[in-house]
Amino acid sequence: MVPLSLREIAAVVGGTVEGDGAVTVTAPAVLDGRQAEPGGLFVAVAGERVDGHDYAGQAGRAGVVAVLGSRPTPLPTVVVEDVQAALQRLAAHVVARLRRGLTVFGLTGSQGKTSTKDLLAAVLSGTAPTTATFGSLNNELGVPLTMLRADLGTRFLVLEMGARRIGDVAALTGLVAPDIAVVLNVGQAHLGEFGSRAAIATAKGELVQGLAPGGTAVLNADDPRVVAMRSLTDGPVLTFGRAEHADVRVRDLALDACGRPSFTLRTADASARVALPLVGAHQALNASAAAAAGLAAGIPLDVAAQGLATASLSKWRMELRDLAGGVTLLNDSYNANPDSTRAALDALSAIEGGRRIAVLGEMLELGEESRAAHRAVGAYAASRADLVLAVGEAARPIADGAGERAVALAGNDAAVDWLRGNLGSGDVVLVKASRGAGLDEVAAALR
């Protein structure tokens, strides 16, 4: 965070100061007081169920020195009418001050955003100080919070950008126009809200349209809807993928006994061997996207490969753990859609062991396609796993699709009970569902 006094913050956001206006914020802004750092700013948002203003005291005890809110609090407070709008104005102001010498990356896609963001951060951080989205904080609040974590030493700013409707990404690029825009894919995530893949493509294309003048688009050569986005910019375009015409190509892909990929990244004039410490063949494509974005920022391919070899992912994403009794857990419970679930099932099938057991829950926001999509995932799971556990009533179509290999369970408690009573040495267990299904509880119980 760039140090700012409350008077300065109030002037930027059009607010008034209640308390000592000379108090200076020196640490990041947070929405959750439990994540506060000494010298930080607590952003108090009044939601339908929880009012952040009620937790200002908790944040203060953790070291926060001031609050941005819609009413006064026990701490010095910048009071505004619209906290979200004020947060965004503040973030845009801070990054504008840092713009000289700062390269901004925007990254979007239907799946793989967070993993690719983590890979890109690994590519960049070995070269210069890098600030990247924490976890999946990729919405209208998360993006400005990430922007405010940048400081005078930051050289690379990586912003994951999500969307649930057309216009969401455009609003985010309105805060800061990226120098490099990475579009991963156009899939089925949030299909129920968008209504069609064409609408999803329009939403993702907003990132390319929002590029800074002369900015570079980094596009997936394997996805026709993404490749078509080259028409949305007059600037340079780099492509990545397994296609022969990709500028950064994945070649010679192989998996080890734990399903971890090794491969060659090749460009027109260079190649580099990569061994990822991550699970899943799909991570090779994500790695090629990160390497291509690095090339756009001037990072040589061999340096990018070195960074990729050190990468780690945000929690609950393809976490491979050895459990008691010789059981292996693949915890990918943070979120799910049909495409990401198939990728996780492919990873499960590649891990050497005894029985492969897929514990699958509901995939949210699929709209009218939901039942058919769940049933299709169940059929795919039956081709990749020895047993398919469908958890919860909404996931029952998964069991229907999996047929004789399926066990339908009422909920998380039933899943835990079944697993504890039936797992044996050598079994490999995948846990995967949308965040709302809470299957992270199942994974935690097994650990």
GROMACS .gro file of C-alpha atoms in nm:
model
  447
    1MET     CA    1   0.000   0.000   0.000
    2VAL     CA    2   0.127   0.346  -0.084
    3PRO     CA    3   0.120   0.546   0.244
    4LEU     CA    4  -0.176   0.785   0.250
    5SER     CA    5  -0.324   0.997   0.526
    6LEU     CA    6  -0.698   0.985   0.589
    7ARG     CA    7  -0.724   1.344   0.461
    8GLU     CA    8  -0.562   1.233   0.134
    9ILE     CA    9  -0.790   0.930   0.107
   10ALA     CA   10  -1.098   1.144   0.173
   11ALA     CA   11  -0.994   1.389  -0.098
   12VAL     CA   12  -0.949   1.106  -0.349
   13VAL     CA   13  -1.282   0.933  -0.278
   14GLY     CA   14  -1.494   1.238  -0.202
   15GLY     CA   15  -1.555   1.147   0.162
   16THR     CA   16  -1.536   1.316   0.499
   17VAL     CA   17  -1.306   1.229   0.787
   18GLU     CA   18  -1.448   1.136   1.126
   19GLY     CA   19  -1.157   1.139   1.370
   20ASP     CA   20  -0.790   1.218   1.320
   21GLY     CA   21  -0.731   1.298   0.955
   22ALA     CA   22  -0.356   1.286   1.001
   23VAL     CA   23  -0.361   0.911   1.062
   24THR     CA   24  -0.165   0.743   0.784
   25VAL     CA   25  -0.248   0.407   0.627
   26THR     CA   26   0.067   0.211   0.546
   27ALA     CA   27  -0.054  -0.151   0.509
   28PRO     CA   28  -0.305  -0.324   0.278
   29ALA     CA   29  -0.680  -0.272   0.283
   30VAL     CA   30  -0.894  -0.567   0.394
   31LEU     CA   31  -1.260  -0.665   0.407
   32ASP     CA   32  -1.208  -0.924   0.680
   33GLY     CA   33  -1.076  -0.790   1.010
   34ARG     CA   34  -0.913  -1.127   1.079
   35GLN     CA   35  -0.678  -1.062   0.786
   36ALA     CA   36  -0.581  -0.715   0.906
   37GLU     CA   37  -0.220  -0.600   0.932
   38PRO     CA   38  -0.078  -0.324   1.153
   39GLY     CA   39  -0.118   0.009   0.978
   40GLY     CA   40  -0.391  -0.122   0.746
   41LEU     CA   41  -0.728   0.008   0.627
   42PHE     CA   42  -1.049  -0.179   0.709
   43VAL     CA   43  -1.315  -0.155   0.436
   44ALA     CA   44  -1.653  -0.179   0.608
   45VAL     CA   45  -1.920  -0.309   0.370
   46ALA     CA   46  -2.279  -0.338   0.492
   47GLY     CA   47  -2.420  -0.656   0.337
   48GLU     CA   48  -2.755  -0.831   0.365
   49ARG     CA   49  -2.639  -1.058   0.648
   50VAL     CA   50  -2.324  -0.900   0.788
   51ASP     CA   51  -2.240  -0.534   0.848
   52GLY     CA   52  -1.867  -0.478   0.836
   53HIS     CA   53  -1.894  -0.167   1.053
   54ASP     CA   54  -1.972  -0.395   1.347
   55TYR     CA   55  -1.625  -0.550   1.314
   56ALA     CA   56  -1.421  -0.229   1.307
   57GLY     CA   57  -1.317  -0.284   1.669
   58GLN     CA   58  -1.193  -0.634   1.589
   59ALA     CA   59  -0.991  -0.496   1.299
   60GLY     CA   60  -0.851  -0.224   1.523
   61ARG     CA   61  -0.729  -0.480   1.773
   62ALA     CA   62  -0.548  -0.653   1.487
   63GLY     CA   63  -0.367  -0.330   1.406
   64VAL     CA   64  -0.586  -0.150   1.155
   65VAL     CA   65  -0.553   0.226   1.196
   66ALA     CA   66  -0.853   0.350   0.995
   67VAL     CA   67  -1.181   0.255   0.830
   68LEU     CA   68  -1.343   0.328   0.494
   69GLY     CA   69  -1.717   0.304   0.559
   70SER     CA   70  -2.060   0.453   0.515
   71ARG     CA   71  -2.088   0.570   0.876
   72PRO     CA   72  -1.852   0.658   1.162
   73THR     CA   73  -1.686   0.381   1.364
   74PRO     CA   74  -1.475   0.376   1.683
   75LEU     CA   75  -1.165   0.413   1.459
   76PRO     CA   76  -1.078   0.715   1.247
   77THR     CA   77  -1.308   0.676   0.947
   78VAL     CA   78  -1.343   0.811   0.595
   79VAL     CA   79  -1.721   0.825   0.551
   80VAL     CA   80  -1.863   0.789   0.199
   81GLU     CA   81  -2.202   0.718   0.046
   82ASP     CA   82  -2.089   0.418  -0.159
   83VAL     CA   83  -1.805   0.215  -0.006
   84GLN     CA   84  -1.750  -0.004  -0.312
   85ALA     CA   85  -1.723   0.294  -0.546
   86ALA     CA   86  -1.489   0.469  -0.303
   87LEU     CA   87  -1.266   0.162  -0.277
   88GLN     CA   88  -1.244   0.144  -0.654
   89ARG     CA   89  -1.161   0.514  -0.687
   90LEU     CA   90  -0.889   0.480  -0.425
   91ALA     CA   91  -0.738   0.176  -0.599
   92ALA     CA   92  -0.740   0.346  -0.938
   93HIS     CA   93  -0.572   0.651  -0.786
   94VAL     CA   94  -0.296   0.449  -0.620
   95VAL     CA   95  -0.214   0.244  -0.930
   96ALA     CA   96  -0.216   0.558  -1.145
   97ARG     CA   97   0.054   0.698  -0.914
   98LEU     CA   98   0.259   0.382  -0.962
   99ARG     CA   99   0.199   0.343  -1.336
  100ARG     CA  100   0.545   0.446  -1.451
  101GLY     CA  101   0.759   0.136  -1.419
  102LEU     CA  102   0.460  -0.089  -1.344
  103THR     CA  103   0.340  -0.361  -1.583
  104VAL     CA  104  -0.022  -0.464  -1.525
  105PHE     CA  105  -0.152  -0.808  -1.624
  106GLY     CA  106  -0.524  -0.887  -1.653
  107LEU     CA  107  -0.629  -1.250  -1.666
  108THR     CA  108  -0.969  -1.407  -1.730
  109GLY     CA  109  -1.133  -1.727  -1.853
  110SER     CA  110  -1.407  -1.972  -1.766
  111GLN     CA  111  -1.172  -2.202  -1.576
  112GLY     CA  112  -0.810  -2.212  -1.472
  113LYS     CA  113  -0.787  -1.841  -1.384
  114THR     CA  114  -0.653  -1.883  -1.034
  115SER     CA  115  -0.408  -2.162  -1.119
  116THR     CA  116  -0.272  -1.965  -1.415
  117LYS     CA  117  -0.250  -1.652  -1.202
  118ASP     CA  118  -0.041  -1.849  -0.950
  119LEU     CA  119   0.180  -1.982  -1.230
  120LEU     CA  120   0.224  -1.635  -1.376
  121ALA     CA  121   0.319  -1.496  -1.035
  122ALA     CA  122   0.587  -1.767  -1.013
  123VAL     CA  123   0.719  -1.669  -1.357
  124LEU     CA  124   0.736  -1.299  -1.270
  125SER     CA  125   0.843  -1.295  -0.906
  126GLY     CA  126   1.190  -1.434  -0.976
  127THR     CA  127   1.261  -1.131  -1.193
  128ALA     CA  128   1.107  -0.839  -1.002
  129PRO     CA  129   0.872  -0.764  -0.709
  130THR     CA  130   0.526  -0.893  -0.799
  131THR     CA  131   0.182  -0.833  -0.649
  132ALA     CA  132  -0.086  -1.083  -0.750
  133THR     CA  133  -0.446  -1.159  -0.661
  134PHE     CA  134  -0.476  -1.353  -0.336
  135GLY     CA  135  -0.678  -1.670  -0.388
  136SER     CA  136  -0.972  -1.592  -0.616
  137LEU     CA  137  -1.048  -1.234  -0.511
  138ASN     CA  138  -1.134  -1.142  -0.868
  139ASN     CA  139  -1.454  -0.935  -0.847
  140GLU     CA  140  -1.550  -0.570  -0.802
  141LEU     CA  141  -1.412  -0.573  -0.447
  142GLY     CA  142  -1.126  -0.820  -0.484
  143VAL     CA  143  -0.958  -0.647  -0.778
  144PRO     CA  144  -0.927  -0.306  -0.608
  145LEU     CA  145  -0.804  -0.474  -0.289
  146THR     CA  146  -0.526  -0.637  -0.493
  147MET     CA  147  -0.445  -0.306  -0.660
  148LEU     CA  148  -0.406  -0.144  -0.319
  149ARG     CA  149  -0.148  -0.407  -0.218
  150ALA     CA  150   0.088  -0.267  -0.480
  151ASP     CA  151   0.355  -0.031  -0.349
  152LEU     CA  152   0.649   0.175  -0.471
  153GLY     CA  153   0.859  -0.139  -0.516
  154THR     CA  154   0.605  -0.333  -0.723
  155ARG     CA  155   0.702  -0.391  -1.085
  156PHE     CA  156   0.444  -0.650  -1.189
  157LEU     CA  157   0.077  -0.635  -1.089
  158VAL     CA  158  -0.127  -0.948  -1.173
  159LEU     CA  159  -0.504  -0.908  -1.158
  160GLU     CA  160  -0.736  -1.207  -1.195
  161MET     CA  161  -1.069  -1.080  -1.331
  162GLY     CA  162  -1.394  -1.274  -1.302
  163ALA     CA  163  -1.736  -1.206  -1.452
  164ARG     CA  164  -2.095  -1.311  -1.393
  165ARG     CA  165  -2.248  -1.081  -1.650
  166ILE     CA  166  -2.152  -0.881  -1.955
  167GLY     CA  167  -1.987  -0.558  -1.846
  168ASP     CA  168  -1.814  -0.694  -1.534
  169VAL     CA  169  -1.467  -0.720  -1.688
  170ALA     CA  170  -1.509  -0.388  -1.868
  171ALA     CA  171  -1.579  -0.226  -1.531
  172LEU     CA  172  -1.259  -0.376  -1.389
  173THR     CA  173  -1.044  -0.265  -1.682
  174GLY     CA  174  -1.198   0.077  -1.628
  175LEU     CA  175  -1.008   0.088  -1.298
  176VAL     CA  176  -0.678   0.002  -1.465
  177ALA     CA  177  -0.616  -0.083  -1.830
  178PRO     CA  178  -0.388  -0.388  -1.843
  179ASP     CA  179  -0.068  -0.383  -2.044
  180ILE     CA  180  -0.100  -0.757  -2.102
  181ALA     CA  181  -0.439  -0.935  -2.123
  182VAL     CA  182  -0.453  -1.315  -2.090
  183VAL     CA  183  -0.772  -1.497  -2.198
  184LEU     CA  184  -0.767  -1.868  -2.117
  185ASN     CA  185  -1.090  -2.015  -2.251
  186VAL     CA  186  -1.463  -1.979  -2.302
  187GLY     CA  187  -1.637  -2.261  -2.118
  188GLN     CA  188  -1.955  -2.340  -1.927
  189ALA     CA  189  -1.885  -2.164  -1.596
  190HIS     CA  190  -2.175  -1.929  -1.511
  191LEU     CA  191  -2.362  -2.046  -1.821
  192GLY     CA  192  -2.690  -2.013  -1.633
  193GLU     CA  193  -2.629  -1.643  -1.575
  194PHE     CA  194  -2.487  -1.561  -1.918
  195GLY     CA  195  -2.732  -1.774  -2.114
  196SER     CA  196  -2.493  -1.880  -2.391
  197ARG     CA  197  -2.128  -1.936  -2.468
  198ALA     CA  198  -2.147  -1.649  -2.714
  199ALA     CA  199  -2.236  -1.417  -2.426
  200ILE     CA  200  -1.950  -1.562  -2.218
  201ALA     CA  201  -1.713  -1.493  -2.507
  202THR     CA  202  -1.836  -1.134  -2.524
  203ALA     CA  203  -1.770  -1.093  -2.151
  204LYS     CA  204  -1.420  -1.240  -2.168
  205GLY     CA  205  -1.339  -1.034  -2.476
  206GLU     CA  206  -1.388  -0.718  -2.272
  207LEU     CA  207  -1.042  -0.780  -2.127
  208VAL     CA  208  -0.883  -0.753  -2.472
  209GLN     CA  209  -1.091  -0.447  -2.553
  210GLY     CA  210  -0.977  -0.289  -2.226
  211LEU     CA  211  -0.605  -0.313  -2.303
  212ALA     CA  212  -0.388  -0.007  -2.257
  213PRO     CA  213  -0.274   0.150  -2.587
  214GLY     CA  214  -0.013  -0.079  -2.743
  215GLY     CA  215  -0.093  -0.355  -2.496
  216THR     CA  216  -0.050  -0.724  -2.580
  217ALA     CA  217  -0.329  -0.984  -2.594
  218VAL     CA  218  -0.225  -1.338  -2.492
  219LEU     CA  219  -0.480  -1.583  -2.634
  220ASN     CA  220  -0.548  -1.958  -2.625
  221ALA     CA  221  -0.471  -2.099  -2.970
  222ASP     CA  222  -0.672  -2.415  -2.888
  223ASP     CA  223  -1.001  -2.230  -2.827
  224PRO     CA  224  -1.162  -2.085  -3.143
  225ARG     CA  225  -1.373  -1.839  -2.942
  226VAL     CA  226  -1.061  -1.703  -2.777
  227VAL     CA  227  -0.850  -1.689  -3.095
  228ALA     CA  228  -1.128  -1.485  -3.254
  229MET     CA  229  -1.063  -1.213  -2.995
  230ARG     CA  230  -0.753  -1.103  -3.189
  231SER     CA  231  -0.998  -0.893  -3.393
  232LEU     CA  232  -1.075  -0.689  -3.080
  233THR     CA  233  -0.732  -0.527  -3.066
  234ASP     CA  234  -0.493  -0.349  -3.300
  235GLY     CA  235  -0.201  -0.432  -3.071
  236PRO     CA  236   0.035  -0.730  -3.059
  237VAL     CA  237  -0.107  -1.080  -3.005
  238LEU     CA  238   0.071  -1.385  -2.864
  239THR     CA  239  -0.093  -1.728  -2.863
  240PHE     CA  240  -0.033  -2.034  -2.647
  241GLY     CA  241  -0.147  -2.394  -2.647
  242ARG     CA  242  -0.084  -2.731  -2.808
  243ALA     CA  243  -0.175  -2.619  -3.161
  244GLU     CA  244   0.112  -2.615  -3.410
  245HIS     CA  245   0.048  -2.250  -3.491
  246ALA     CA  246   0.067  -2.137  -3.126
  247ASP     CA  247   0.346  -1.890  -3.049
  248VAL     CA  248   0.419  -2.076  -2.724
  249ARG     CA  249   0.357  -2.447  -2.781
  250VAL     CA  250   0.329  -2.739  -2.541
  251ARG     CA  251   0.518  -3.040  -2.675
  252ASP     CA  252   0.618  -3.387  -2.550
  253LEU     CA  253   0.377  -3.390  -2.254
  254ALA     CA  254   0.425  -3.674  -2.005
  255LEU     CA  255   0.293  -3.744  -1.654
  256ASP     CA  256   0.472  -3.903  -1.360
  257ALA     CA  257   0.319  -4.151  -1.114
  258CYS     CA  258   0.153  -3.866  -0.923
  259GLY     CA  259   0.002  -3.713  -1.237
  260ARG     CA  260   0.249  -3.424  -1.247
  261PRO     CA  261   0.325  -3.300  -1.600
  262SER     CA  262   0.659  -3.245  -1.766
  263PHE     CA  263   0.678  -3.100  -2.116
  264THR     CA  264   0.867  -2.874  -2.351
  265LEU     CA  265   0.764  -2.515  -2.418
  266ARG     CA  266   0.869  -2.410  -2.765
  267THR     CA  267   0.865  -2.079  -2.949
  268ALA     CA  268   0.994  -1.991  -3.294
  269ASP     CA  269   1.346  -1.937  -3.161
  270ALA     CA  270   1.370  -2.108  -2.821
  271SER     CA  271   1.263  -2.409  -2.619
  272ALA     CA  272   1.270  -2.499  -2.251
  273ARG     CA  273   1.190  -2.815  -2.057
  274VAL     CA  274   0.944  -2.772  -1.770
  275ALA     CA  275   0.861  -3.005  -1.481
  276LEU     CA  276   0.564  -2.874  -1.285
  277PRO     CA  277   0.523  -2.956  -0.915
  278LEU     CA  278   0.145  -2.960  -0.978
  279VAL     CA  279  -0.108  -3.231  -1.058
  280GLY     CA  280  -0.293  -3.257  -1.389
  281ALA     CA  281  -0.211  -3.251  -1.759
  282HIS     CA  282  -0.426  -2.939  -1.794
  283GLN     CA  283  -0.166  -2.745  -1.594
  284ALA     CA  284   0.067  -2.761  -1.896
  285LEU     CA  285  -0.172  -2.539  -2.092
  286ASN     CA  286  -0.197  -2.299  -1.796
  287ALA     CA  287   0.182  -2.294  -1.778
  288SER     CA  288   0.209  -2.208  -2.148
  289ALA     CA  289  -0.027  -1.915  -2.090
  290ALA     CA  290   0.189  -1.793  -1.802
  291ALA     CA  291   0.506  -1.829  -2.008
  292ALA     CA  292   0.351  -1.641  -2.300
  293ALA     CA  293   0.246  -1.357  -2.069
  294GLY     CA  294   0.599  -1.354  -1.931
  295LEU     CA  295   0.742  -1.328  -2.283
  296ALA     CA  296   0.514  -1.033  -2.348
  297ALA     CA  297   0.671  -0.865  -2.044
  298GLY     CA  298   1.025  -0.939  -2.166
  299ILE     CA  299   1.100  -1.249  -1.957
  300PRO     CA  300   1.299  -1.510  -2.154
  301LEU     CA  301   1.150  -1.854  -2.195
  302ASP     CA  302   1.420  -2.029  -1.991
  303VAL     CA  303   1.369  -1.790  -1.701
  304ALA     CA  304   0.993  -1.851  -1.719
  305ALA     CA  305   1.054  -2.227  -1.710
  306GLN     CA  306   1.266  -2.190  -1.397
  307GLY     CA  307   0.986  -1.997  -1.229
  308LEU     CA  308   0.723  -2.252  -1.329
  309ALA     CA  309   0.924  -2.527  -1.159
  310THR     CA  310   0.876  -2.346  -0.825
  311ALA     CA  311   0.504  -2.272  -0.856
  312SER     CA  312   0.241  -2.353  -0.595
  313LEU     CA  313  -0.136  -2.311  -0.617
  314SER     CA  314  -0.391  -2.139  -0.397
  315LYS     CA  315  -0.562  -2.362  -0.142
  316TRP     CA  316  -0.805  -2.641  -0.235
  317ARG     CA  317  -0.685  -2.652  -0.594
  318MET     CA  318  -0.541  -2.986  -0.700
  319GLU     CA  319  -0.383  -3.040  -0.358
  320LEU     CA  320  -0.227  -3.387  -0.340
  321ARG     CA  321  -0.188  -3.527   0.011
  322ASP     CA  322  -0.095  -3.862   0.159
  323LEU     CA  323  -0.340  -3.970   0.430
  324ALA     CA  324  -0.321  -4.233   0.703
  325GLY     CA  325  -0.373  -4.589   0.588
  326GLY     CA  326  -0.202  -4.541   0.252
  327VAL     CA  327  -0.481  -4.328   0.102
  328THR     CA  328  -0.407  -4.039  -0.136
  329LEU     CA  329  -0.633  -3.732  -0.142
  330LEU     CA  330  -0.665  -3.499  -0.442
  331ASN     CA  331  -0.847  -3.197  -0.303
  332ASP     CA  332  -0.985  -2.973  -0.579
  333SER     CA  333  -1.287  -2.860  -0.381
  334TYR     CA  334  -1.265  -2.482  -0.424
  335ASN     CA  335  -1.493  -2.466  -0.726
  336ALA     CA  336  -1.620  -2.665  -1.023
  337ASN     CA  337  -1.782  -2.654  -1.364
  338PRO     CA  338  -1.811  -2.932  -1.624
  339ASP     CA  339  -1.482  -2.850  -1.797
  340SER     CA  340  -1.275  -2.819  -1.479
  341THR     CA  341  -1.433  -3.134  -1.338
  342ARG     CA  342  -1.335  -3.334  -1.645
  343ALA     CA  343  -0.980  -3.202  -1.611
  344ALA     CA  344  -0.972  -3.309  -1.246
  345LEU     CA  345  -1.107  -3.653  -1.338
  346ASP     CA  346  -0.833  -3.688  -1.599
  347ALA     CA  347  -0.580  -3.604  -1.328
  348LEU     CA  348  -0.734  -3.864  -1.096
  349SER     CA  349  -0.706  -4.133  -1.362
  350ALA     CA  350  -0.337  -4.050  -1.417
  351ILE     CA  351  -0.233  -4.103  -1.054
  352GLU     CA  352  -0.094  -4.448  -0.990
  353GLY     CA  353  -0.259  -4.644  -0.710
  354GLY     CA  354  -0.543  -4.878  -0.630
  355ARG     CA  355  -0.904  -4.775  -0.666
  356ARG     CA  356  -0.977  -4.429  -0.796
  357ILE     CA  357  -1.275  -4.273  -0.620
  358ALA     CA  358  -1.435  -3.951  -0.743
  359VAL     CA  359  -1.634  -3.762  -0.479
  360LEU     CA  360  -1.839  -3.511  -0.675
  361GLY     CA  361  -2.093  -3.250  -0.570
  362GLU     CA  362  -2.314  -2.996  -0.738
  363MET     CA  363  -2.181  -2.765  -1.008
  364LEU     CA  364  -2.365  -2.436  -0.968
  365GLU     CA  365  -2.484  -2.171  -1.215
  366LEU     CA  366  -2.540  -2.397  -1.516
  367GLY     CA  367  -2.899  -2.286  -1.577
  368GLU     CA  368  -3.123  -2.499  -1.797
  369GLU     CA  369  -2.826  -2.718  -1.890
  370SER     CA  370  -2.764  -2.818  -1.529
  371ARG     CA  371  -2.922  -3.163  -1.519
  372ALA     CA  372  -2.779  -3.270  -1.855
  373ALA     CA  373  -2.436  -3.131  -1.764
  374HIS     CA  374  -2.431  -3.319  -1.433
  375ARG     CA  375  -2.539  -3.640  -1.601
  376ALA     CA  376  -2.268  -3.601  -1.867
  377VAL     CA  377  -2.004  -3.543  -1.600
  378GLY     CA  378  -2.125  -3.858  -1.426
  379ALA     CA  379  -2.078  -4.060  -1.744
  380TYR     CA  380  -1.731  -3.913  -1.789
  381ALA     CA  381  -1.646  -3.987  -1.426
  382ALA     CA  382  -1.741  -4.352  -1.477
  383SER     CA  383  -1.477  -4.369  -1.751
  384ARG     CA  384  -1.209  -4.225  -1.526
  385ALA     CA  385  -1.287  -4.361  -1.178
  386ASP     CA  386  -1.365  -4.699  -1.025
  387LEU     CA  387  -1.630  -4.547  -0.798
  388VAL     CA  388  -1.824  -4.222  -0.825
  389LEU     CA  389  -1.975  -4.076  -0.509
  390ALA     CA  390  -2.244  -3.817  -0.590
  391VAL     CA  391  -2.294  -3.599  -0.283
  392GLY     CA  392  -2.624  -3.419  -0.226
  393GLU     CA  393  -2.960  -3.425  -0.396
  394ALA     CA  394  -2.857  -3.170  -0.660
  395ALA     CA  395  -2.571  -3.402  -0.762
  396ARG     CA  396  -2.795  -3.706  -0.811
  397PRO     CA  397  -2.785  -3.671  -1.194
  398ILE     CA  398  -2.410  -3.741  -1.162
  399ALA     CA  399  -2.499  -4.078  -1.012
  400ASP     CA  400  -2.751  -4.136  -1.291
  401GLY     CA  401  -2.483  -4.072  -1.550
  402ALA     CA  402  -2.225  -4.290  -1.377
  403GLY     CA  403  -2.460  -4.590  -1.361
  404GLU     CA  404  -2.333  -4.900  -1.183
  405ARG     CA  405  -2.017  -4.727  -1.060
  406ALA     CA  406  -2.214  -4.466  -0.866
  407VAL     CA  407  -2.307  -4.429  -0.501
  408ALA     CA  408  -2.559  -4.152  -0.426
  409LEU     CA  409  -2.513  -3.995  -0.082
  410ALA     CA  410  -2.742  -3.750   0.097
  411GLY     CA  411  -2.478  -3.497   0.197
  412ASN     CA  412  -2.130  -3.426   0.330
  413ASP     CA  413  -2.173  -3.618   0.656
  414ALA     CA  414  -2.286  -3.926   0.466
  415ALA     CA  415  -1.990  -3.892   0.232
  416VAL     CA  416  -1.745  -3.874   0.522
  417ASP     CA  417  -1.903  -4.176   0.688
  418TRP     CA  418  -1.891  -4.378   0.365
  419LEU     CA  419  -1.529  -4.288   0.297
  420ARG     CA  420  -1.412  -4.361   0.649
  421GLY     CA  421  -1.578  -4.699   0.636
  422ASN     CA  422  -1.470  -4.803   0.288
  423LEU     CA  423  -1.131  -4.657   0.202
  424GLY     CA  424  -0.832  -4.889   0.182
  425SER     CA  425  -0.460  -4.869   0.125
  426GLY     CA  426  -0.372  -4.749  -0.224
  427ASP     CA  427  -0.703  -4.573  -0.286
  428VAL     CA  428  -0.689  -4.233  -0.454
  429VAL     CA  429  -0.976  -3.994  -0.374
  430LEU     CA  430  -1.072  -3.683  -0.573
  431VAL     CA  431  -1.299  -3.427  -0.402
  432LYS     CA  432  -1.455  -3.177  -0.645
  433ALA     CA  433  -1.762  -2.950  -0.646
  434SER     CA  434  -1.868  -2.588  -0.665
  435ARG     CA  435  -1.778  -2.379  -0.363
  436GLY     CA  436  -2.139  -2.363  -0.251
  437ALA     CA  437  -2.150  -2.740  -0.202
  438GLY     CA  438  -1.888  -2.716   0.070
  439LEU     CA  439  -1.704  -3.037  -0.016
  440ASP     CA  440  -1.392  -2.887   0.139
  441GLU     CA  441  -1.552  -3.013   0.461
  442VAL     CA  442  -1.527  -3.369   0.330
  443ALA     CA  443  -1.161  -3.321   0.239
  444ALA     CA  444  -1.087  -3.169   0.580
  445ALA     CA  445  -1.258  -3.458   0.760
  446LEU     CA  446  -1.044  -3.710   0.572
  447ARG     CA  447  -0.726  -3.527   0.670
   0.00000   0.00000   0.00000
